JSON list of C-alpha atoms and ligand atoms in Angstrom, two decimals:
[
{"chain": "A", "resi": 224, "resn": "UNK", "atom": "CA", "xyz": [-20.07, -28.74, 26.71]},
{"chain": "A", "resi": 225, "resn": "UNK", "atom": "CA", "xyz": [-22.83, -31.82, 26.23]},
{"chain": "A", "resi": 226, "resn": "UNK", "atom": "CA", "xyz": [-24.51, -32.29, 23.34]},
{"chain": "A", "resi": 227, "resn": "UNK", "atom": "CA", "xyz": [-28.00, -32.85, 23.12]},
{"chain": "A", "resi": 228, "resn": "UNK", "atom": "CA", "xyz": [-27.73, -36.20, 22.35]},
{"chain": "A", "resi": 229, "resn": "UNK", "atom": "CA", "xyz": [-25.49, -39.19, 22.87]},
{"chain": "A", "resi": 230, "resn": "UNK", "atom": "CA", "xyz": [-24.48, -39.63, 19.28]},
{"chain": "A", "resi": 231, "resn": "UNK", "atom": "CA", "xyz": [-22.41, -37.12, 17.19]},
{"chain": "A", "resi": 232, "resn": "UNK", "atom": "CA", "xyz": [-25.24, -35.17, 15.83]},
{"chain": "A", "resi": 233, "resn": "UNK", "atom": "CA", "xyz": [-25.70, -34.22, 12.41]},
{"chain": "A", "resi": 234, "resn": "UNK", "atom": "CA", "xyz": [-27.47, -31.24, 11.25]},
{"chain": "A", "resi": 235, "resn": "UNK", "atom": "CA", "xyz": [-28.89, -29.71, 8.30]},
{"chain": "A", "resi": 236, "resn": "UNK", "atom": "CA", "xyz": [-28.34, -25.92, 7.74]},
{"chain": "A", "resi": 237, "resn": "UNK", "atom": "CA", "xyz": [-29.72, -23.92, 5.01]},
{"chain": "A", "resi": 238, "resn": "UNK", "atom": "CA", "xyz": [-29.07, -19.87, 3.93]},
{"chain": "A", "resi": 239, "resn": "UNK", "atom": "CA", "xyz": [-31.10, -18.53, 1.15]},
{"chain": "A", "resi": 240, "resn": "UNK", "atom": "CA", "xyz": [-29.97, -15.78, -0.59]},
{"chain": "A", "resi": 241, "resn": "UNK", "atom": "CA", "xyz": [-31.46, -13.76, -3.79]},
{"chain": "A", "resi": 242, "resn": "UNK", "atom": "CA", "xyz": [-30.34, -12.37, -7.09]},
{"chain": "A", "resi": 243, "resn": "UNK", "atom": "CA", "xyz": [-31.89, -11.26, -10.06]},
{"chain": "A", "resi": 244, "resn": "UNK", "atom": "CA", "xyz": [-30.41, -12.00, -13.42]},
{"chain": "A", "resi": 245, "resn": "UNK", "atom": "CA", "xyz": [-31.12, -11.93, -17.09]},
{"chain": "A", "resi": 246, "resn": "UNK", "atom": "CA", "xyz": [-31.47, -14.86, -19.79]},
{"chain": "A", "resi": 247, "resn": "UNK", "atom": "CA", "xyz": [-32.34, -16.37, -23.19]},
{"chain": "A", "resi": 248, "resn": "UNK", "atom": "CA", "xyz": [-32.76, -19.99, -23.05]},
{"chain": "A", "resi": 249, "resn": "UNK", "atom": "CA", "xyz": [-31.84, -20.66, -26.87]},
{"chain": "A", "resi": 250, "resn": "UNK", "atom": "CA", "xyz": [-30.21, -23.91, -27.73]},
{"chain": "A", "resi": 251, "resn": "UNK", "atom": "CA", "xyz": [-27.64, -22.26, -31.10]},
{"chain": "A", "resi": 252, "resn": "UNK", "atom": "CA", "xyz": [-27.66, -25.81, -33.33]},
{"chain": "A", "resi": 253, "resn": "UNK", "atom": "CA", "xyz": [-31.47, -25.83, -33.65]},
{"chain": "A", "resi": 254, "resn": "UNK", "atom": "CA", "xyz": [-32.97, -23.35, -35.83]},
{"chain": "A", "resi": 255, "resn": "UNK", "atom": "CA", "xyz": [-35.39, -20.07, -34.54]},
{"chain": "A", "resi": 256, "resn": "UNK", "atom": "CA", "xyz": [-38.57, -22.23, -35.02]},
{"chain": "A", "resi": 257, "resn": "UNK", "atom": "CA", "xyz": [-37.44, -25.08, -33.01]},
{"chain": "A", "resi": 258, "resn": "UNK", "atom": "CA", "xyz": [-36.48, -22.90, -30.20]},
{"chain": "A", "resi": 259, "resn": "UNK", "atom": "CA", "xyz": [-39.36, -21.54, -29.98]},
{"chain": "A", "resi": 260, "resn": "UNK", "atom": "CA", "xyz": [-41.46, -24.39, -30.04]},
{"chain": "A", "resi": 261, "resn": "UNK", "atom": "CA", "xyz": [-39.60, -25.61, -27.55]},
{"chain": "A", "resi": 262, "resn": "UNK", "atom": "CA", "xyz": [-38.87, -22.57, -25.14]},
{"chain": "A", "resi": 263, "resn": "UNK", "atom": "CA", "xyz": [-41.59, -20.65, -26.03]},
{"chain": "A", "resi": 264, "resn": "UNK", "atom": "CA", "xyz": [-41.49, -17.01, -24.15]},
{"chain": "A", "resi": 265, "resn": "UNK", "atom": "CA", "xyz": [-38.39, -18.39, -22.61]},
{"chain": "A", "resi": 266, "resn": "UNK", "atom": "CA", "xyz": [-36.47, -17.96, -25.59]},
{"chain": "A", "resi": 267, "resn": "UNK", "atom": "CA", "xyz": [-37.19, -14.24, -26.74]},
{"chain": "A", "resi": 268, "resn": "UNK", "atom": "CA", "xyz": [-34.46, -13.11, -28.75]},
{"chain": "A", "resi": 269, "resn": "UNK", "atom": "CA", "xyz": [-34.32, -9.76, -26.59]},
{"chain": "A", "resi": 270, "resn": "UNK", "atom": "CA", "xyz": [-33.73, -11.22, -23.14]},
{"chain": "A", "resi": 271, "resn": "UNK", "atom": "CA", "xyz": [-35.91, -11.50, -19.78]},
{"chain": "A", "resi": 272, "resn": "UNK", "atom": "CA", "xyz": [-34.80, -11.41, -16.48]},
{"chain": "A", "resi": 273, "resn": "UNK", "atom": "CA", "xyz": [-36.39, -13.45, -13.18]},
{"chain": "A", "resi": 274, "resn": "UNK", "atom": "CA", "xyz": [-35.59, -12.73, -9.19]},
{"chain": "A", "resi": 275, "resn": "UNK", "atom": "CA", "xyz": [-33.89, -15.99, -8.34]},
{"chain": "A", "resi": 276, "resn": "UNK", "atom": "CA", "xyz": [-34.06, -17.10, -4.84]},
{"chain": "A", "resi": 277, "resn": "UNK", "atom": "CA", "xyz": [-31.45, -20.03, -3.35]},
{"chain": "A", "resi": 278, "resn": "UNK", "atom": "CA", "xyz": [-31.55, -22.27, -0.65]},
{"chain": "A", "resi": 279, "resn": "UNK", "atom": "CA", "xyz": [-28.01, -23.45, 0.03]},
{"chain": "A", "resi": 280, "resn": "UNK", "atom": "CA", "xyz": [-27.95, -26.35, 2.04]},
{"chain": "A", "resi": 281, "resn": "UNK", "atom": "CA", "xyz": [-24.39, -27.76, 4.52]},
{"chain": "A", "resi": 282, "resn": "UNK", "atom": "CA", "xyz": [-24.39, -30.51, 6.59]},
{"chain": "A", "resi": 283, "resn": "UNK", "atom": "CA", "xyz": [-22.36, -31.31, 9.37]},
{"chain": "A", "resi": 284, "resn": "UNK", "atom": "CA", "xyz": [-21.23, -32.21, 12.86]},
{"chain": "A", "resi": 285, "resn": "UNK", "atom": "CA", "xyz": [-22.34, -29.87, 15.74]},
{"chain": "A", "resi": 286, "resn": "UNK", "atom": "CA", "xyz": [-19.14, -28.70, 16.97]},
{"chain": "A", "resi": 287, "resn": "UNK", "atom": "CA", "xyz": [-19.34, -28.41, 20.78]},
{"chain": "A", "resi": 288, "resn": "UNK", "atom": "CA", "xyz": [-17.11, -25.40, 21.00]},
{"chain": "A", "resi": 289, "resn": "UNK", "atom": "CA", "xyz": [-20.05, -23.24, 19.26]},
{"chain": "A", "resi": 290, "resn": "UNK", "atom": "CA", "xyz": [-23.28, -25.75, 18.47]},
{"chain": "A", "resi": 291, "resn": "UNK", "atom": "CA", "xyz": [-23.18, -24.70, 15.17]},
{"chain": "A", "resi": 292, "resn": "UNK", "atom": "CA", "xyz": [-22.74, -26.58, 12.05]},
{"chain": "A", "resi": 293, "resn": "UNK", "atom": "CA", "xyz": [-21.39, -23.84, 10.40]},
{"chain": "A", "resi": 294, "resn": "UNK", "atom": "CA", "xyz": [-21.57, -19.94, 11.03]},
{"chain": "A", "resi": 295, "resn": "UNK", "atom": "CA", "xyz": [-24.64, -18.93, 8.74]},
{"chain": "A", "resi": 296, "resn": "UNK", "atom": "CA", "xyz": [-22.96, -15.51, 8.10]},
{"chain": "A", "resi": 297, "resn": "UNK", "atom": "CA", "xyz": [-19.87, -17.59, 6.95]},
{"chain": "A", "resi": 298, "resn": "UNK", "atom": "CA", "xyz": [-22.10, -19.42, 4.68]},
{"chain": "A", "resi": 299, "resn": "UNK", "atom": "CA", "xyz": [-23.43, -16.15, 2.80]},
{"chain": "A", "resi": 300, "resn": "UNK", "atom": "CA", "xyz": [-20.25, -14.76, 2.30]},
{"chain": "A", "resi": 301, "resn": "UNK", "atom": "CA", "xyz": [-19.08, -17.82, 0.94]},
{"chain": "A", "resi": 302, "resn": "UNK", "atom": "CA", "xyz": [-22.12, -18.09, -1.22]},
{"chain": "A", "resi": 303, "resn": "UNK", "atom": "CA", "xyz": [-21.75, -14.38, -2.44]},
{"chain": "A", "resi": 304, "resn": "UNK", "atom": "CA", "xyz": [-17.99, -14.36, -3.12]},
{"chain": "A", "resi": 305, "resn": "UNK", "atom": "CA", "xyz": [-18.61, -17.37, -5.34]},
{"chain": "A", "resi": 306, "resn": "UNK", "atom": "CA", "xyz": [-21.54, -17.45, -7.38]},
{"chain": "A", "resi": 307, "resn": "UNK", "atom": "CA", "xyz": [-23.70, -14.30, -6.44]},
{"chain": "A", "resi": 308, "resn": "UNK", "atom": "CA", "xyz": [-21.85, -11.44, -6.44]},
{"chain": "A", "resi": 309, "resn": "UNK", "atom": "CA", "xyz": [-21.01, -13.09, -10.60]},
{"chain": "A", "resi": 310, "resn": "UNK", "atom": "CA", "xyz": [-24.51, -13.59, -11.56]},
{"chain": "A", "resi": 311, "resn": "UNK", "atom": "CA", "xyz": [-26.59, -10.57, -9.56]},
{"chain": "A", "resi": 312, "resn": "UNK", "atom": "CA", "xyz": [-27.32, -8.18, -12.42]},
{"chain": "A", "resi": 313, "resn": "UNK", "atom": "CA", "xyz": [-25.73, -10.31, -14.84]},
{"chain": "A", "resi": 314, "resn": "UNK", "atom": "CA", "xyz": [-27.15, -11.76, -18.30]},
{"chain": "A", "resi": 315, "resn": "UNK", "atom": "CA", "xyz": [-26.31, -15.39, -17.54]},
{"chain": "A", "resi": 316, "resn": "UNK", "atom": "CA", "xyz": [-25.73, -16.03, -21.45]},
{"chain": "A", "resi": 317, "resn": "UNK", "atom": "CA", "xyz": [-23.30, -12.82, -22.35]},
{"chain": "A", "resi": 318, "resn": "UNK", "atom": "CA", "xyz": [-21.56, -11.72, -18.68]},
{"chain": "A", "resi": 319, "resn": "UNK", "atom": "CA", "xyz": [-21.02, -15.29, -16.98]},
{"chain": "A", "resi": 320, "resn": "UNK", "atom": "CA", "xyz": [-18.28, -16.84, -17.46]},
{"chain": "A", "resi": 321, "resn": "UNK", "atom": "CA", "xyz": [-18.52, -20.56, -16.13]},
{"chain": "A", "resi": 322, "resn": "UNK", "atom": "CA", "xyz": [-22.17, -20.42, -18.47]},
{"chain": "A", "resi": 323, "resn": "UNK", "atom": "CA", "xyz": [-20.27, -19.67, -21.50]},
{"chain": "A", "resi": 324, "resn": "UNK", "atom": "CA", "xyz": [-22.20, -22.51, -24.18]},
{"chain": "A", "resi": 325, "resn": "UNK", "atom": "CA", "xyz": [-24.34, -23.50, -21.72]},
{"chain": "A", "resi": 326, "resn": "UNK", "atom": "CA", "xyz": [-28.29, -23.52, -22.19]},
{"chain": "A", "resi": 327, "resn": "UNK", "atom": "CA", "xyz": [-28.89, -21.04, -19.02]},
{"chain": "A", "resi": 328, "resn": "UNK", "atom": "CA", "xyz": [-31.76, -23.03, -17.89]},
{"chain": "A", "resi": 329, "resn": "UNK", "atom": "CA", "xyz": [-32.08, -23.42, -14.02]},
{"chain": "A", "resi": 330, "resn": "UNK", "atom": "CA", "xyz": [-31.12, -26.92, -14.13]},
{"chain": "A", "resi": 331, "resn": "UNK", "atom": "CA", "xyz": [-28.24, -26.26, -15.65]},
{"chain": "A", "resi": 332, "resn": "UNK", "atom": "CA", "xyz": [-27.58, -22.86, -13.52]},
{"chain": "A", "resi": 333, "resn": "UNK", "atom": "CA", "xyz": [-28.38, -25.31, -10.25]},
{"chain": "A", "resi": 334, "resn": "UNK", "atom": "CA", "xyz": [-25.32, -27.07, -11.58]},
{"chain": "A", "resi": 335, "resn": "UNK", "atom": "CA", "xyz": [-22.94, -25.04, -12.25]},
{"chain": "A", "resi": 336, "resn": "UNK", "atom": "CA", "xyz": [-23.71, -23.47, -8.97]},
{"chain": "A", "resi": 337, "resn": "UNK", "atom": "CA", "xyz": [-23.20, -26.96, -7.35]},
{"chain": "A", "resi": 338, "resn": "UNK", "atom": "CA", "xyz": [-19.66, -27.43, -9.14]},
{"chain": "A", "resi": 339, "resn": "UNK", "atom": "CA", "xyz": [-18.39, -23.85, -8.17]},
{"chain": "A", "resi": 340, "resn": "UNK", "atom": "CA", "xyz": [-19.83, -24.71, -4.31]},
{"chain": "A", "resi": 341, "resn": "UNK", "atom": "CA", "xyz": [-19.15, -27.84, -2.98]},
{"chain": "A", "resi": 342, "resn": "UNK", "atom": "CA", "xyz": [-15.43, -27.89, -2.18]},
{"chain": "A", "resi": 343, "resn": "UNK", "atom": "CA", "xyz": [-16.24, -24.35, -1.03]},
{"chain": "A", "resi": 344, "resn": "UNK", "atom": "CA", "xyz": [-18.17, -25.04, 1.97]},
{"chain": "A", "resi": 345, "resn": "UNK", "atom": "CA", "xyz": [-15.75, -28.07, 3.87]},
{"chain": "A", "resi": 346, "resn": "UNK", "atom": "CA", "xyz": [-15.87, -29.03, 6.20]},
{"chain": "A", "resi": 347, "resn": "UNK", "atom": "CA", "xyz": [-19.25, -28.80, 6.40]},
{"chain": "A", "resi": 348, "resn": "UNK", "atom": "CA", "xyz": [-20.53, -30.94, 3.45]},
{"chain": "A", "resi": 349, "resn": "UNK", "atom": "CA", "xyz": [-23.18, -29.02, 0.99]},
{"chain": "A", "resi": 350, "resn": "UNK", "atom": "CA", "xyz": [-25.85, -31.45, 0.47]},
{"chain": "A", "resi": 351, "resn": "UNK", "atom": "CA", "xyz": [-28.75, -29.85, -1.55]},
{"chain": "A", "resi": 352, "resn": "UNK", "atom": "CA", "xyz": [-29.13, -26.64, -3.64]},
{"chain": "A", "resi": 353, "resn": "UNK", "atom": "CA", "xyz": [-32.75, -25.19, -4.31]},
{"chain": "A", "resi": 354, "resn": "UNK", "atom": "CA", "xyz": [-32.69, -23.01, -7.18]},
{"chain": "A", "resi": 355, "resn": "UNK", "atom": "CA", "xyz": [-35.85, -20.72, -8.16]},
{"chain": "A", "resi": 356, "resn": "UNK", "atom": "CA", "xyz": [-36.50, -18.93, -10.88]},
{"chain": "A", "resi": 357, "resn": "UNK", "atom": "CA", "xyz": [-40.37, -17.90, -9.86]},
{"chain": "A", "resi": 358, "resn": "UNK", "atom": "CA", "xyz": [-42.39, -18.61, -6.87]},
{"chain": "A", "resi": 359, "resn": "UNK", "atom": "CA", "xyz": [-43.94, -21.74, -8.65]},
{"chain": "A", "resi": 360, "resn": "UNK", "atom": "CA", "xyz": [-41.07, -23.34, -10.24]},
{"chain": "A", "resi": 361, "resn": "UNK", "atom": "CA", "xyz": [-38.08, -24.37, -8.90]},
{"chain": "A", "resi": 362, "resn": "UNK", "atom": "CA", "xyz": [-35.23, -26.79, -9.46]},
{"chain": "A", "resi": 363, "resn": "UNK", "atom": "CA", "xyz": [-33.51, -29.38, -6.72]},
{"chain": "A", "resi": 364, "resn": "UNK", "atom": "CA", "xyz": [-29.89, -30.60, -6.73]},
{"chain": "A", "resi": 365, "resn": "UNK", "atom": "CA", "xyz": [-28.23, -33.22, -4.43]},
{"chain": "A", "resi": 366, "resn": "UNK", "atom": "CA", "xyz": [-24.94, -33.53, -6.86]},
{"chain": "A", "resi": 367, "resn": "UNK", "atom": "CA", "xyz": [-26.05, -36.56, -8.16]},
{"chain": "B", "resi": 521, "resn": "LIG", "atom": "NI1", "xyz": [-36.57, -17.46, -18.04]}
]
């Protein structure tokens, strides 16, 4: 088979997959008043919960045999195996383990994410995960 273009062509390809999940963001060495002046509703002592949506991002080579990057189906499993099928229905700060003392914000959920990921997904090569935790905020990571 040809490809499309002369060069070996790289390619971008993204699943999205969603999960809900519940959270406190609390940071333990400040005290109750600090928290809350600094998470506000975010850090009610009784938990809330948000539908999370993310956009997993590999790239790769287009392999001639079957012009994919990577199977997209693969992908998900992947994805699920790893991280979602931990967190779905989960309170990130009591049931997750690779969260245990860490501030479950979505940066550092994005993170964590990214660690568990990337040497999950060769040899395609994950390049960004889009993390987010309502339809007007969401968080970006390129493992930088
Ligand atoms: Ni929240």
């Amino acid at each position: 088979m040809r490809y499309l273009t002369l060069n070996m062509p790289r390619v971008t390809v993204t699943r999205r997959l969603r999960f809900n999940a519940a959270h406190r963001v609390h940071n333990p060495s400040l005290s109750d008043a600090e928290n809350l002046r600094l998470f506000g509703k975010c850090n009610n002592p009784n938990w809330h919960g948000h539908n999370y949506t993310l956009d997993v991002s590999v790239e790769g080579d287009v392999e001639a045999k079957t012009g994919y990057v990577c199977d997209l189906s693969h992908l998900k499993k992947i994805v699920e195996k790893e991280v979602i099928d931990i967190v779905d229905h989960k309170n990130f700060n009591l049931d997750v383990p690779f969260m245990k003392d860490v501030i479950p914000t979505s940066e550092n959920i994005v993170i964590a994410f990214w660690t568990i990921l990337a040497p999950k997904v060769k040899p395609g090569r994950l390049t960004r995960l889009v993390l987010w935790e309502t339809e007007n905020n969401y968080v970006e990571y390129t493992g930088q």
